[in-house]
């Protein structure tokens, strides 16, 4: 079945296996870590307009530079997957991310730096490198003109007042909750919830040691 652009954007964000199923495989090693710093996230407020939703949210998050994404998913077989991603988009041409995924007690990792991807499978001590396809962050902000965006009012989640936006395309729909600065706080899609946070907090994402990398 053909996937809509909305489906591809959200599924691509956490590298889930397919639309219509709740999950994929997924895990941490230390190639991504917060740095001790007094740096505070930008408190600049960004205007978010329904007619340019993707563009405006992208601008807000690029201004923050760094953030994290978390989600817990259930596969069609009933397995639970816990995923965490650190993102560094301070250099838009060389986006960096470090994802850890846990499934049935097994942990895997994926580091992306620009167009290079490094994967460490559960139980492995080495990484496999390859060329990455289009990055997940870019997909997230690709909101085509035929997607309908509606502002759905304010809601309080975890003590924070957020603005809710409903997105629809074909038979797919998703809801985004944004902070007053215009940052994504939460996304709900196909019964799954993805949370975002730690905007502007320092993070270090580096390539694995070359001695631990093999070509895919």
PDB file of C-alpha atoms in Angstrom:
ATOM      1  CA  UNK A   1       0.000   0.000   0.000  1.00  0.00           C
ATOM      2  CA  UNK A   2       1.351   3.428  -0.910  1.00  0.00           C
ATOM      3  CA  UNK A   3       2.464   5.407   2.116  1.00  0.00           C
ATOM      4  CA  UNK A   4       1.390   9.041   2.429  1.00  0.00           C
ATOM      5  CA  UNK A   5       3.963  11.796   2.909  1.00  0.00           C
ATOM      6  CA  UNK A   6       2.676  12.264   6.459  1.00  0.00           C
ATOM      7  CA  UNK A   7       3.206   8.585   7.215  1.00  0.00           C
ATOM      8  CA  UNK A   8       6.714   8.606   5.741  1.00  0.00           C
ATOM      9  CA  UNK A   9       7.678  11.679   7.743  1.00  0.00           C
ATOM     10  CA  UNK A  10       6.668  10.250  11.097  1.00  0.00           C
ATOM     11  CA  UNK A  11       7.704   6.668  10.496  1.00  0.00           C
ATOM     12  CA  UNK A  12      11.029   7.864   9.131  1.00  0.00           C
ATOM     13  CA  UNK A  13      11.666   9.885  12.260  1.00  0.00           C
ATOM     14  CA  UNK A  14      12.174   6.818  14.428  1.00  0.00           C
ATOM     15  CA  UNK A  15      13.051   4.434  11.598  1.00  0.00           C
ATOM     16  CA  UNK A  16       9.987   2.288  12.171  1.00  0.00           C
ATOM     17  CA  UNK A  17       9.495  -0.573   9.757  1.00  0.00           C
ATOM     18  CA  UNK A  18       6.228   0.379   8.059  1.00  0.00           C
ATOM     19  CA  UNK A  19       3.004   2.322   8.305  1.00  0.00           C
ATOM     20  CA  UNK A  20       0.147   0.303   9.681  1.00  0.00           C
ATOM     21  CA  UNK A  21       2.417  -1.672  12.015  1.00  0.00           C
ATOM     22  CA  UNK A  22       3.539  -0.388  15.378  1.00  0.00           C
ATOM     23  CA  UNK A  23       7.260  -0.681  15.399  1.00  0.00           C
ATOM     24  CA  UNK A  24      10.597  -2.050  14.326  1.00  0.00           C
ATOM     25  CA  UNK A  25      13.798  -3.199  15.933  1.00  0.00           C
ATOM     26  CA  UNK A  26      15.623  -0.916  18.202  1.00  0.00           C
ATOM     27  CA  UNK A  27      19.213   0.819  21.786  1.00  0.00           C
ATOM     28  CA  UNK A  28      23.653   2.832  23.785  1.00  0.00           C
ATOM     29  CA  UNK A  29      27.284   2.960  23.943  1.00  0.00           C
ATOM     30  CA  UNK A  30      28.428   6.423  24.680  1.00  0.00           C
ATOM     31  CA  UNK A  31      29.082   7.958  21.270  1.00  0.00           C
ATOM     32  CA  UNK A  32      26.417  10.461  22.191  1.00  0.00           C
ATOM     33  CA  UNK A  33      26.399  12.202  25.525  1.00  0.00           C
ATOM     34  CA  UNK A  34      25.329  15.461  27.147  1.00  0.00           C
ATOM     35  CA  UNK A  35      28.086  17.877  28.072  1.00  0.00           C
ATOM     36  CA  UNK A  36      28.295  19.707  31.385  1.00  0.00           C
ATOM     37  CA  UNK A  37      27.423  23.305  30.556  1.00  0.00           C
ATOM     38  CA  UNK A  38      25.420  26.274  31.756  1.00  0.00           C
ATOM     39  CA  UNK A  39      24.137  26.897  28.230  1.00  0.00           C
ATOM     40  CA  UNK A  40      20.379  27.388  28.238  1.00  0.00           C
ATOM     41  CA  UNK A  41      17.933  26.659  25.395  1.00  0.00           C
ATOM     42  CA  UNK A  42      16.797  29.593  23.297  1.00  0.00           C
ATOM     43  CA  UNK A  43      13.611  31.140  24.682  1.00  0.00           C
ATOM     44  CA  UNK A  44      12.908  32.981  21.447  1.00  0.00           C
ATOM     45  CA  UNK A  45       9.304  32.572  20.362  1.00  0.00           C
ATOM     46  CA  UNK A  46       8.744  31.494  16.772  1.00  0.00           C
ATOM     47  CA  UNK A  47       5.551  32.229  14.877  1.00  0.00           C
ATOM     48  CA  UNK A  48       3.841  29.020  13.748  1.00  0.00           C
ATOM     49  CA  UNK A  49       1.300  29.401  10.942  1.00  0.00           C
ATOM     50  CA  UNK A  50      -0.929  26.609   9.683  1.00  0.00           C
ATOM     51  CA  UNK A  51      -0.235  27.554   6.059  1.00  0.00           C
ATOM     52  CA  UNK A  52       3.525  27.107   6.549  1.00  0.00           C
ATOM     53  CA  UNK A  53       3.539  24.672   9.479  1.00  0.00           C
ATOM     54  CA  UNK A  54       6.454  22.498   8.404  1.00  0.00           C
ATOM     55  CA  UNK A  55       8.633  25.452   7.411  1.00  0.00           C
ATOM     56  CA  UNK A  56       7.950  27.331  10.646  1.00  0.00           C
ATOM     57  CA  UNK A  57       8.536  24.350  12.933  1.00  0.00           C
ATOM     58  CA  UNK A  58      11.743  23.523  11.063  1.00  0.00           C
ATOM     59  CA  UNK A  59      12.998  27.085  11.603  1.00  0.00           C
ATOM     60  CA  UNK A  60      12.219  26.906  15.329  1.00  0.00           C
ATOM     61  CA  UNK A  61      13.989  23.596  15.827  1.00  0.00           C
ATOM     62  CA  UNK A  62      17.004  24.655  13.777  1.00  0.00           C
ATOM     63  CA  UNK A  63      17.239  27.695  16.031  1.00  0.00           C
ATOM     64  CA  UNK A  64      17.322  25.379  19.071  1.00  0.00           C
ATOM     65  CA  UNK A  65      20.025  23.313  17.369  1.00  0.00           C
ATOM     66  CA  UNK A  66      19.812  20.210  19.559  1.00  0.00           C
ATOM     67  CA  UNK A  67      16.998  18.109  21.001  1.00  0.00           C
ATOM     68  CA  UNK A  68      16.013  14.574  21.966  1.00  0.00           C
ATOM     69  CA  UNK A  69      13.248  12.247  20.790  1.00  0.00           C
ATOM     70  CA  UNK A  70      11.773   9.344  22.774  1.00  0.00           C
ATOM     71  CA  UNK A  71       9.132   6.746  22.027  1.00  0.00           C
ATOM     72  CA  UNK A  72       7.859   3.366  23.174  1.00  0.00           C
ATOM     73  CA  UNK A  73       6.228   1.168  20.545  1.00  0.00           C
ATOM     74  CA  UNK A  74       4.607  -2.238  20.258  1.00  0.00           C
ATOM     75  CA  UNK A  75       5.186  -4.398  17.171  1.00  0.00           C
ATOM     76  CA  UNK A  76       2.479  -6.473  15.512  1.00  0.00           C
ATOM     77  CA  UNK A  77       3.962  -9.494  17.314  1.00  0.00           C
ATOM     78  CA  UNK A  78       3.569  -7.786  20.684  1.00  0.00           C
ATOM     79  CA  UNK A  79       7.235  -6.950  21.290  1.00  0.00           C
ATOM     80  CA  UNK A  80       7.953  -3.644  23.023  1.00  0.00           C
ATOM     81  CA  UNK A  81      10.537  -1.271  21.580  1.00  0.00           C
ATOM     82  CA  UNK A  82      11.994   1.669  23.493  1.00  0.00           C
ATOM     83  CA  UNK A  83      13.781   4.236  21.340  1.00  0.00           C
ATOM     84  CA  UNK A  84      15.808   7.337  22.202  1.00  0.00           C
ATOM     85  CA  UNK A  85      17.483   9.732  19.752  1.00  0.00           C
ATOM     86  CA  UNK A  86      19.864  12.628  20.357  1.00  0.00           C
ATOM     87  CA  UNK A  87      19.850  15.160  17.518  1.00  0.00           C
ATOM     88  CA  UNK A  88      22.338  17.878  16.603  1.00  0.00           C
ATOM     89  CA  UNK A  89      21.148  20.016  13.691  1.00  0.00           C
ATOM     90  CA  UNK A  90      23.328  23.041  14.411  1.00  0.00           C
ATOM     91  CA  UNK A  91      24.940  22.462  11.005  1.00  0.00           C
ATOM     92  CA  UNK A  92      21.942  21.735   8.709  1.00  0.00           C
ATOM     93  CA  UNK A  93      24.156  20.299   5.951  1.00  0.00           C
ATOM     94  CA  UNK A  94      25.688  17.774   8.366  1.00  0.00           C
ATOM     95  CA  UNK A  95      22.890  16.622  10.651  1.00  0.00           C
ATOM     96  CA  UNK A  96      24.004  14.320  13.449  1.00  0.00           C
ATOM     97  CA  UNK A  97      21.923  11.786  15.356  1.00  0.00           C
ATOM     98  CA  UNK A  98      22.512   8.930  17.775  1.00  0.00           C
ATOM     99  CA  UNK A  99      19.692   6.447  18.270  1.00  0.00           C
ATOM    100  CA  UNK A 100      19.539   3.672  20.851  1.00  0.00           C
ATOM    101  CA  UNK A 101      16.805   1.040  20.684  1.00  0.00           C
ATOM    102  CA  UNK A 102      15.889  -1.688  23.130  1.00  0.00           C
ATOM    103  CA  UNK A 103      13.826  -4.725  22.222  1.00  0.00           C
ATOM    104  CA  UNK A 104      13.325  -7.831  24.334  1.00  0.00           C
ATOM    105  CA  UNK A 105      16.425  -7.103  26.384  1.00  0.00           C
ATOM    106  CA  UNK A 106      18.578  -6.468  23.314  1.00  0.00           C
ATOM    107  CA  UNK A 107      20.144  -3.076  22.578  1.00  0.00           C
ATOM    108  CA  UNK A 108      21.164  -1.735  19.169  1.00  0.00           C
ATOM    109  CA  UNK A 109      22.544   1.642  18.113  1.00  0.00           C
ATOM    110  CA  UNK A 110      22.700   3.844  15.070  1.00  0.00           C
ATOM    111  CA  UNK A 111      24.824   6.955  14.576  1.00  0.00           C
ATOM    112  CA  UNK A 112      24.324   9.239  11.591  1.00  0.00           C
ATOM    113  CA  UNK A 113      26.715  12.021  10.679  1.00  0.00           C
ATOM    114  CA  UNK A 114      25.742  13.676   7.427  1.00  0.00           C
ATOM    115  CA  UNK A 115      25.393  10.968   4.786  1.00  0.00           C
ATOM    116  CA  UNK A 116      27.236   8.285   6.768  1.00  0.00           C
ATOM    117  CA  UNK A 117      25.455   5.761   8.961  1.00  0.00           C
ATOM    118  CA  UNK A 118      27.037   3.528  11.613  1.00  0.00           C
ATOM    119  CA  UNK A 119      25.067   0.600  13.026  1.00  0.00           C
ATOM    120  CA  UNK A 120      25.889  -1.641  15.967  1.00  0.00           C
ATOM    121  CA  UNK A 121      23.667  -4.722  16.202  1.00  0.00           C
ATOM    122  CA  UNK A 122      22.713  -6.290  19.549  1.00  0.00           C
ATOM    123  CA  UNK A 123      25.676  -8.081  21.081  1.00  0.00           C
ATOM    124  CA  UNK A 124      28.188  -6.709  18.569  1.00  0.00           C
ATOM    125  CA  UNK A 125      31.366  -4.895  19.596  1.00  0.00           C
ATOM    126  CA  UNK A 126      31.953  -3.325  16.173  1.00  0.00           C
ATOM    127  CA  UNK A 127      30.033  -0.909  13.975  1.00  0.00           C
ATOM    128  CA  UNK A 128      29.061  -1.319  10.317  1.00  0.00           C
ATOM    129  CA  UNK A 129      29.205   1.844   8.213  1.00  0.00           C
ATOM    130  CA  UNK A 130      27.211   2.610   5.082  1.00  0.00           C
ATOM    131  CA  UNK A 131      25.723   5.509   3.171  1.00  0.00           C
ATOM    132  CA  UNK A 132      22.518   6.741   4.788  1.00  0.00           C
ATOM    133  CA  UNK A 133      19.360   7.471   2.867  1.00  0.00           C
ATOM    134  CA  UNK A 134      17.537  10.771   3.406  1.00  0.00           C
ATOM    135  CA  UNK A 135      17.742  11.896   7.011  1.00  0.00           C
ATOM    136  CA  UNK A 136      14.816  11.573   9.404  1.00  0.00           C
ATOM    137  CA  UNK A 137      14.791  15.216  10.447  1.00  0.00           C
ATOM    138  CA  UNK A 138      14.385  16.415   6.863  1.00  0.00           C
ATOM    139  CA  UNK A 139      11.478  14.016   6.381  1.00  0.00           C
ATOM    140  CA  UNK A 140       9.786  15.290   9.511  1.00  0.00           C
ATOM    141  CA  UNK A 141       9.504  18.805   8.112  1.00  0.00           C
ATOM    142  CA  UNK A 142       8.371  17.817   4.633  1.00  0.00           C
ATOM    143  CA  UNK A 143       4.727  18.850   4.980  1.00  0.00           C
ATOM    144  CA  UNK A 144       3.288  18.972   1.426  1.00  0.00           C
ATOM    145  CA  UNK A 145       0.613  21.446   0.408  1.00  0.00           C
ATOM    146  CA  UNK A 146      -2.096  18.779   0.288  1.00  0.00           C
ATOM    147  CA  UNK A 147      -1.733  18.066   4.020  1.00  0.00           C
ATOM    148  CA  UNK A 148      -4.356  19.914   6.040  1.00  0.00           C
ATOM    149  CA  UNK A 149      -3.116  21.571   9.249  1.00  0.00           C
ATOM    150  CA  UNK A 150      -5.627  22.811  11.827  1.00  0.00           C
ATOM    151  CA  UNK A 151      -4.874  24.601  15.089  1.00  0.00           C
ATOM    152  CA  UNK A 152      -6.893  22.753  17.745  1.00  0.00           C
ATOM    153  CA  UNK A 153      -6.430  24.947  20.810  1.00  0.00           C
ATOM    154  CA  UNK A 154      -4.323  24.704  23.940  1.00  0.00           C
ATOM    155  CA  UNK A 155      -3.829  21.684  26.190  1.00  0.00           C
ATOM    156  CA  UNK A 156      -1.820  21.135  29.360  1.00  0.00           C
ATOM    157  CA  UNK A 157       0.478  18.094  29.278  1.00  0.00           C
ATOM    158  CA  UNK A 158       2.848  17.299  32.150  1.00  0.00           C
ATOM    159  CA  UNK A 159       2.171  20.722  33.601  1.00  0.00           C
ATOM    160  CA  UNK A 160       3.071  22.590  30.415  1.00  0.00           C
ATOM    161  CA  UNK A 161       0.625  24.562  28.297  1.00  0.00           C
ATOM    162  CA  UNK A 162       0.997  23.453  24.680  1.00  0.00           C
ATOM    163  CA  UNK A 163      -0.704  24.356  21.405  1.00  0.00           C
ATOM    164  CA  UNK A 164      -2.203  21.393  19.550  1.00  0.00           C
ATOM    165  CA  UNK A 165      -2.205  21.071  15.752  1.00  0.00           C
ATOM    166  CA  UNK A 166      -4.044  18.338  13.855  1.00  0.00           C
ATOM    167  CA  UNK A 167      -2.590  17.176  10.518  1.00  0.00           C
ATOM    168  CA  UNK A 168      -4.499  15.067   7.994  1.00  0.00           C
ATOM    169  CA  UNK A 169      -3.632  13.601   4.594  1.00  0.00           C
ATOM    170  CA  UNK A 170      -5.712  10.968   2.862  1.00  0.00           C
ATOM    171  CA  UNK A 171      -6.577   8.386   5.496  1.00  0.00           C
ATOM    172  CA  UNK A 172      -3.685   9.361   7.777  1.00  0.00           C
ATOM    173  CA  UNK A 173      -3.839  11.818  10.647  1.00  0.00           C
ATOM    174  CA  UNK A 174      -1.470  13.008  13.346  1.00  0.00           C
ATOM    175  CA  UNK A 175      -1.476  15.512  16.180  1.00  0.00           C
ATOM    176  CA  UNK A 176       1.413  17.777  17.139  1.00  0.00           C
ATOM    177  CA  UNK A 177       1.723  19.643  20.439  1.00  0.00           C
ATOM    178  CA  UNK A 178       4.068  22.650  20.359  1.00  0.00           C
ATOM    179  CA  UNK A 179       5.624  24.724  23.131  1.00  0.00           C
ATOM    180  CA  UNK A 180       5.212  28.483  23.302  1.00  0.00           C
ATOM    181  CA  UNK A 181       8.611  28.784  21.602  1.00  0.00           C
ATOM    182  CA  UNK A 182       7.349  26.753  18.636  1.00  0.00           C
ATOM    183  CA  UNK A 183       9.239  23.542  19.478  1.00  0.00           C
ATOM    184  CA  UNK A 184       7.597  20.141  19.092  1.00  0.00           C
ATOM    185  CA  UNK A 185       6.815  18.646  22.517  1.00  0.00           C
ATOM    186  CA  UNK A 186       4.805  15.616  21.454  1.00  0.00           C
ATOM    187  CA  UNK A 187       3.498  13.868  18.340  1.00  0.00           C
ATOM    188  CA  UNK A 188       0.717  11.281  18.264  1.00  0.00           C
ATOM    189  CA  UNK A 189       0.354   9.055  15.186  1.00  0.00           C
ATOM    190  CA  UNK A 190      -1.381   5.704  14.621  1.00  0.00           C
ATOM    191  CA  UNK A 191      -1.849   5.182  18.351  1.00  0.00           C
ATOM    192  CA  UNK A 192       1.819   5.831  19.150  1.00  0.00           C
ATOM    193  CA  UNK A 193       3.257   8.859  20.952  1.00  0.00           C
ATOM    194  CA  UNK A 194       6.680  10.425  20.383  1.00  0.00           C
ATOM    195  CA  UNK A 195       8.019  13.014  22.833  1.00  0.00           C
ATOM    196  CA  UNK A 196      10.608  15.723  22.184  1.00  0.00           C
ATOM    197  CA  UNK A 197      12.685  17.676  24.690  1.00  0.00           C
ATOM    198  CA  UNK A 198      16.032  19.024  25.889  1.00  0.00           C
ATOM    199  CA  UNK A 199      16.012  21.776  23.280  1.00  0.00           C
ATOM    200  CA  UNK A 200      19.275  23.667  23.066  1.00  0.00           C
ATOM    201  CA  UNK A 201      21.017  21.444  25.596  1.00  0.00           C
ATOM    202  CA  UNK A 202      24.636  20.568  24.701  1.00  0.00           C
ATOM    203  CA  UNK A 203      25.140  17.116  23.186  1.00  0.00           C
ATOM    204  CA  UNK A 204      28.170  15.372  21.701  1.00  0.00           C
ATOM    205  CA  UNK A 205      27.714  12.959  18.780  1.00  0.00           C
ATOM    206  CA  UNK A 206      30.917  11.532  17.324  1.00  0.00           C
ATOM    207  CA  UNK A 207      31.959   8.860  14.864  1.00  0.00           C
ATOM    208  CA  UNK A 208      32.939   5.497  16.373  1.00  0.00           C
ATOM    209  CA  UNK A 209      36.640   4.712  16.702  1.00  0.00           C
ATOM    210  CA  UNK A 210      37.861   3.710  13.199  1.00  0.00           C
ATOM    211  CA  UNK A 211      39.320   0.501  14.649  1.00  0.00           C
ATOM    212  CA  UNK A 212      35.778  -0.552  15.585  1.00  0.00           C
ATOM    213  CA  UNK A 213      34.210   0.108  12.158  1.00  0.00           C
ATOM    214  CA  UNK A 214      33.734  -2.234   9.194  1.00  0.00           C
ATOM    215  CA  UNK A 215      32.266  -1.326   5.797  1.00  0.00           C
ATOM    216  CA  UNK A 216      28.741  -2.519   5.083  1.00  0.00           C
TER     217      UNK A 216
END
